[in-house]
């Protein structure tokens, strides 16, 4: 990070407004995040919001919503390292529940994990939750879960880049480690 950026610079505040370029509510309950890619002098940080229905400003994203009744998701923050400043903030995934941890991928994205689970087809809105979502560093998610990675109360993931294996941890009994 540029010497011009101080450790006290604020780019988003729970319940507040985004600073500098875009003035809109910042979803609350910040959780797992990582710098997922660099393009020229720009870096992109993807940040989870561990929200359920009605818990603060909803993560809304055109084309990237999974369940319009839910509030969780991710936001992306873009920084220009050459100029030493924050340049963009946007919602990149919406309509999920309690996006807790996740993990960085070698394909320049963030795997955002829903830390929730319920019985299959046991919701009035017809959506099942407990999935992983792939969020690009410089873009928006499709809003579609990675169903092949399983459905359970996810915590974090780690990607072994050589074979492309994703290791997933569970945030509920039996707290197993899964391989995808």
Phi, psi and omega in degrees: 000141183301151177297338179289336178271128180261161178293347180264358178298138181247130181243350177189141184226137179305127178073003183252200180251150174293147184260165171073286189255319186240124180256098177206160182299139175268124176303146183274189175056052177302141180218224184307144178198163177197154168282117189260341181195159173231134178226109186061235179266005183261140171238150179238127176253130176253132186234131176281155172231113186275071185245147168248181183304128175080006183263065178102186181298132181289141173281101180255133178212117178301127178081352182238024180265135173271295181238111184296351179272353184249162191250344185286172179158207182224155170233149178248139176240130181247133180239142174260108183292326181295315180272349178067042181211157174286132183239341183200146174219134178204159176277132186244347177206139178217167175080026179246178182237129173044064176290101188271263180265217183153213179184153178285145178244158175284353178261026173063047176215179179238130173267109182267128186254131172279124179262068181200160176199148176210166178301148182302133178051040182250027179236140181297331182277357176082003180261137171262146180231163183118031186249175171252144178233136179268120184244115180293147181298315181244066181174194177237154177290159173284346184081005180259131180289156173272084187295329180294342179279358176098166181229110178195181180283092183285151171244283185228166175225155172223135183253126171273107190294331184297303177270352182077026180277136176253123176260131186239140174252155184250142179250050177191163178300139005273012179053054181275170171247131182245153180241129178232000000 
